[in-house]
Amino acid sequence: MSEAWGKTDSLHKILINKAKADSTSQEAATVKAIEKYWAYNEDEAKVFNADPYAGMNTVKYGVLDEAWNFYGGRHFYGYAGFPTETVKEMIVQWTLRNEGMCKNIIDQAKAKKAKRVVVGVGASHRKWMEEILAKNPEVKIINYNDLH
């Protein structure tokens, strides 16, 4: 993942520099769109700040977290100057990591004949792991926010 991250970081810097050099360029429009996309509006920020754990378990946070970790994320594939191919490489590696984590959870649960498993992971894994685990018909996901 670090090689893909390094390539993406370099290409992202080129995007930023082009945007700074010409505020009317397509690259500048891409940077503005990313900045708008990866921010909470005022009301969303208030809700998040009232209960950060609940906030990190929302769909909105999953979208933002991907954007923050992947220079804008999948949403910006094909945008002018966006490093689409290297972000795709990053996401392939990240997906493999999360698939491995999910496989480990399932394998351990089966080995122990567990009926219920509590999984605590960093917020950047939640969205990806929920998507992976949701494909397994033997898994029922109960999100932290479902407990309230």
C-alpha angles and dihedrals in degrees: 000000000000093000092052089044091053093050091047093048091053092048091046090055089053089051092051093047092050090049091050092047093054119019090190095055126110087245090057089052089052092051091048091049092050092048091051093044097051098051134087117235116233096267093047091050091053091052092046094047092049090063115004094184091056089043093054089055096057130102089241092056090049090054092047094044091055090048093049094047098042104041091258098335134227091327090075100050108138097016115137110280094357111139093235099162097048092044087053088053090051092049092049089055093044091049091051090051092051093044088054091051091050092048089052091052093049093045093050093046091051093046091053093039088234118181094192131027128187113210122193117186137156113282092250090065098046100082094044095045093047089053091049096044092045088066090064110087090205092061126082112189119212109187121213089250090056089065095067 
